[in-house]
Short mmCIF file of C-alpha atoms in Angstrom, two decimals:
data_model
loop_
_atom_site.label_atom_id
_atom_site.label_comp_id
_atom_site.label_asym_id
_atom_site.label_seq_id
_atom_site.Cartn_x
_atom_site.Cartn_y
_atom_site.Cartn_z
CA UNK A 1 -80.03 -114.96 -144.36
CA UNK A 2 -77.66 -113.39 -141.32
CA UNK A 3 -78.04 -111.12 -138.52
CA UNK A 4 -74.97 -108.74 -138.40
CA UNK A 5 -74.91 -108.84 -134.77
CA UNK A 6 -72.23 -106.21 -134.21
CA UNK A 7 -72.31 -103.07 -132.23
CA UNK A 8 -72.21 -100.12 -133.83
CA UNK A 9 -72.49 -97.34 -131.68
CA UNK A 10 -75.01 -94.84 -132.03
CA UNK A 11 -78.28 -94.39 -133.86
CA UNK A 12 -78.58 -95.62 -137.70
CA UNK A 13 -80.96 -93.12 -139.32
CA UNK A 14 -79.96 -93.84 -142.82
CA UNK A 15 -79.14 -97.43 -144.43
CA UNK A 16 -78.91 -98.42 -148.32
CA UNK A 17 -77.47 -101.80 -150.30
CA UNK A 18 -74.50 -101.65 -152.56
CA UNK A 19 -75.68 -102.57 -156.21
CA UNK A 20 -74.18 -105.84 -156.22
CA UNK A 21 -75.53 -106.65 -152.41
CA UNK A 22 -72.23 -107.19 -150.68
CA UNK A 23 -71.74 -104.16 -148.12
CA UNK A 24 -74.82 -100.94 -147.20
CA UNK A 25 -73.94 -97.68 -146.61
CA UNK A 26 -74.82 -96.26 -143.18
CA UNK A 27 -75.52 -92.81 -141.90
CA UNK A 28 -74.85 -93.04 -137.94
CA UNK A 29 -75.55 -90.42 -135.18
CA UNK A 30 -74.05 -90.76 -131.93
CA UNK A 31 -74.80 -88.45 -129.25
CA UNK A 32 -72.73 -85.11 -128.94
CA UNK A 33 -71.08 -86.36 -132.12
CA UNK A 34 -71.37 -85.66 -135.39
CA UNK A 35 -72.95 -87.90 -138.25
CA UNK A 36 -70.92 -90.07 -139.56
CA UNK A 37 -70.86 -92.77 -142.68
CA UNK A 38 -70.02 -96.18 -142.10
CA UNK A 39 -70.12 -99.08 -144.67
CA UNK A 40 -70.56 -102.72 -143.70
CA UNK A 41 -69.46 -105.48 -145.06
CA UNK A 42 -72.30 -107.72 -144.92
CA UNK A 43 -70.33 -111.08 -145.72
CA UNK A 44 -67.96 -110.26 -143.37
CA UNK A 45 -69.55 -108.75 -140.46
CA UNK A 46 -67.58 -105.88 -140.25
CA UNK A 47 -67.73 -102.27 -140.62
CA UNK A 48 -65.49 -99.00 -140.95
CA UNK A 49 -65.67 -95.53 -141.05
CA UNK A 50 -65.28 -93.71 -144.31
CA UNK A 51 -66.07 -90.06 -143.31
CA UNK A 52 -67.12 -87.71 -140.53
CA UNK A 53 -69.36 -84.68 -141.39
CA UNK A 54 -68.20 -81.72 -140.15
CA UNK A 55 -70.17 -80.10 -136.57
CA UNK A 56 -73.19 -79.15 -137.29
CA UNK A 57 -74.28 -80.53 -140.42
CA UNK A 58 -76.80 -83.57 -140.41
CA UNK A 59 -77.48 -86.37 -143.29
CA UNK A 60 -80.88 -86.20 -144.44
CA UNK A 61 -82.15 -89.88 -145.85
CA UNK A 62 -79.94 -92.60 -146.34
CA UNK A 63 -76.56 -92.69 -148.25
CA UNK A 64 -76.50 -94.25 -151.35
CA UNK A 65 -73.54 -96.58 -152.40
CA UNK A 66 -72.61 -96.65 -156.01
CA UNK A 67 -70.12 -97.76 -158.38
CA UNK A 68 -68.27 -94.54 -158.00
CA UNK A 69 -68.46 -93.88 -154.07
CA UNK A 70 -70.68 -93.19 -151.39
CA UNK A 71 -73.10 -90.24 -152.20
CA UNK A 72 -75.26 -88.32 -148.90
CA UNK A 73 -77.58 -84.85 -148.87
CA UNK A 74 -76.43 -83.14 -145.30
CA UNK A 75 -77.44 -79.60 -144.33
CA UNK A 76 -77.60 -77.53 -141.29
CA UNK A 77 -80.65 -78.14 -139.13
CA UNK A 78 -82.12 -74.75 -138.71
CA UNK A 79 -80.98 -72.66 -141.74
CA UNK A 80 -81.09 -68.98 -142.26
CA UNK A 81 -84.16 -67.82 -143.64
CA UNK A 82 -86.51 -70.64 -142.33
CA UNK A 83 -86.06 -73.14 -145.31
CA UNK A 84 -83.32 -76.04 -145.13
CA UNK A 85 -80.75 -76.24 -147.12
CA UNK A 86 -79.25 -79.34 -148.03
CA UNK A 87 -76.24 -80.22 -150.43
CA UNK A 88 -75.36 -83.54 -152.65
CA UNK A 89 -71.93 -85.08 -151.25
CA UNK A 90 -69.86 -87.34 -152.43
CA UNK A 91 -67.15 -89.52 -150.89
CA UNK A 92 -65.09 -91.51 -153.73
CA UNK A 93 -63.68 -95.10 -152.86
CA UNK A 94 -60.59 -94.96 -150.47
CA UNK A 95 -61.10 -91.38 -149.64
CA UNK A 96 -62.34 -90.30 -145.98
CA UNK A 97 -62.50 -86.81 -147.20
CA UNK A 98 -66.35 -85.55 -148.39
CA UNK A 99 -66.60 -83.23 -151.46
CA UNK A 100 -69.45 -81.27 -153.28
CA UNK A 101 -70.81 -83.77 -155.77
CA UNK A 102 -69.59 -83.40 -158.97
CA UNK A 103 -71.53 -82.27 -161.75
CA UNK A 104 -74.51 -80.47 -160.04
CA UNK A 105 -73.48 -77.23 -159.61
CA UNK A 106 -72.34 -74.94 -156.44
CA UNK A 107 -75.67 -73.01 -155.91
CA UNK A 108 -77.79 -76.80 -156.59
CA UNK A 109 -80.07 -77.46 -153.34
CA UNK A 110 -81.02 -81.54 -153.06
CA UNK A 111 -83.82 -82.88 -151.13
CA UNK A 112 -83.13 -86.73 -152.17
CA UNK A 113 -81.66 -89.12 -153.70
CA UNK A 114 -81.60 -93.03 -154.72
CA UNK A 115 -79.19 -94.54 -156.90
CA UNK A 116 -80.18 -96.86 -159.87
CA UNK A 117 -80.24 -100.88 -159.31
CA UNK A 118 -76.65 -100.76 -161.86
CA UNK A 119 -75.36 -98.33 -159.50
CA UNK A 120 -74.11 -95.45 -162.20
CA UNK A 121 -76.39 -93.33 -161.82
CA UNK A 122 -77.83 -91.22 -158.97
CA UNK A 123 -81.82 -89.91 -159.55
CA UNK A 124 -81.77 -86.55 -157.12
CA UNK A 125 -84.81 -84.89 -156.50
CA UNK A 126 -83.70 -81.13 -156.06
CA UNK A 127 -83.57 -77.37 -157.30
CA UNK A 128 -80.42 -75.84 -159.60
CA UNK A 129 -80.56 -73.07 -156.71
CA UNK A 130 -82.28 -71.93 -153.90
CA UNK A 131 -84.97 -69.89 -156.02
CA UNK A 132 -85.88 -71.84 -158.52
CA UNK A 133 -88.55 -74.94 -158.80
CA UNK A 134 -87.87 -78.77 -157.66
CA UNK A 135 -87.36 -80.99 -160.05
CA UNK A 136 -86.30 -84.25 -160.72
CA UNK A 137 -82.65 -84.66 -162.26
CA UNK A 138 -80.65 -88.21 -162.89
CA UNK A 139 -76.97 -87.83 -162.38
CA UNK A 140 -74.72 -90.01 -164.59
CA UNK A 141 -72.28 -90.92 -161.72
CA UNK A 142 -69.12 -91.55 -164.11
CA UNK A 143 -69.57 -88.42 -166.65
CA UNK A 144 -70.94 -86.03 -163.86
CA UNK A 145 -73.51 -84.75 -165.86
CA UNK A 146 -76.57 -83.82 -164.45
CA UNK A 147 -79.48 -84.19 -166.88
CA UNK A 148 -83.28 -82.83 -165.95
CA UNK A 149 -86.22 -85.04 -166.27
CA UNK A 150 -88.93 -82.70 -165.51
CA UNK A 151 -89.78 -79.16 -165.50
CA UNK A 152 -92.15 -78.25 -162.74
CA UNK A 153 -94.71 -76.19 -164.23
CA UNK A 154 -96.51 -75.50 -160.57
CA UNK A 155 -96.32 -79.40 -159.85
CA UNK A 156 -95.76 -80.85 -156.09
CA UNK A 157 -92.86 -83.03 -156.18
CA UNK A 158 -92.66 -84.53 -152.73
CA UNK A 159 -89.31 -84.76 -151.34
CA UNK A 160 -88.66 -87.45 -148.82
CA UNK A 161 -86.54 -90.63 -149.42
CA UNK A 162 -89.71 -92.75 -149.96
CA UNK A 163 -91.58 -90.55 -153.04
CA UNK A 164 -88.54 -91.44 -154.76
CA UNK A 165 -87.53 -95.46 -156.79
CA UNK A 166 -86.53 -96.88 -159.84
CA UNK A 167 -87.76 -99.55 -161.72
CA UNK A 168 -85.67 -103.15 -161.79
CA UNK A 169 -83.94 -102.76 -164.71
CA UNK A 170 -82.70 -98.71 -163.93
CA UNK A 171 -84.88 -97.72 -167.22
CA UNK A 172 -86.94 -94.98 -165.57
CA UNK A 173 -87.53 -93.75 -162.09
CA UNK A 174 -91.07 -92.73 -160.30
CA UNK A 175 -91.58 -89.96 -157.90
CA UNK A 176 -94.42 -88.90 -156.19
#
């Protein structure tokens, strides 16, 4: 056991392990700035910036750090219309440059997300756009192919970064 003892300035609202333990994935606010990711290296003690969101937008949950990159949902805060809005990102390994996640679509709305214990794939709770129903898709993170596991037929599928895990072995996933 270590204490990573240091600073890194601003607020951590979002923290997740790499599959194989060795660095986590940070989402960091600092005031007047905007959110940025940061991944430690947690044998090492150090840390570095891999990307800066762009004004305005904030990360929603924690990053998730997988075999392919780092993967975030970030939105506005106040959206127009009332409801938030919140895209899947994706930074790949040695970029500092955040893209649309591959394989989900352009018009796909995601709520959360939590990446599998083997890191390759990404469970995303979310909606194909903004009209239709959530529902929980899994996201194979090396073909980019988004598959759907269920098909809300007037179910609640709670949304926040805790209704969502896998099981130890990546074979299925629960939500609440």
């Amino acid at each position: 056991d270590r204490v990573y003892t240091s600073d890194i300035e601003g607020h951590v609202t979002g923290i997740s392990l790499s599959p194989d333990g060795r660095t986590a994935a940070l989402a960091v606010r600092t005031p007047g700035d905007p959110f940025e990711l940061r991944i430690v290296d947690l044998r090492k003690g150090e840390h570095r910036r891999i990307a800066r969101l762009e004004e305005g937008l904030n990360i929603f949950g924690a990053p998730q750090w997988t075999k392919e990159g780092a993967y975030y949902v970030a939105g506005r805060a106040e959206a127009s219309g009332g409801a938030a809005l919140y895209d899947l990102y994706h930074v790949p390994p040695g970029s500092d440059a955040p893209r649309s996640a591959p394989g989900v679509g352009k018009d796909f709305v995601a709520a959360s997300i939590r990446v599998s214990p083997d890191g390759e794939r990404l469970a995303v709770i979310g909606r194909l756009n903004p009209q239709s129903p959530t529902n929980l898709y899994v996201l194979d993170l090396a073909a980019g192919e988004l598959e759907a596991v269920t098909t809300n037929e007037d179910m609640e599928i709670k949304t926040g970064q805790d209704d969502l895990a896998w099981s130890p072995g990546a074979e299925s996933v629960a939500i609440v």
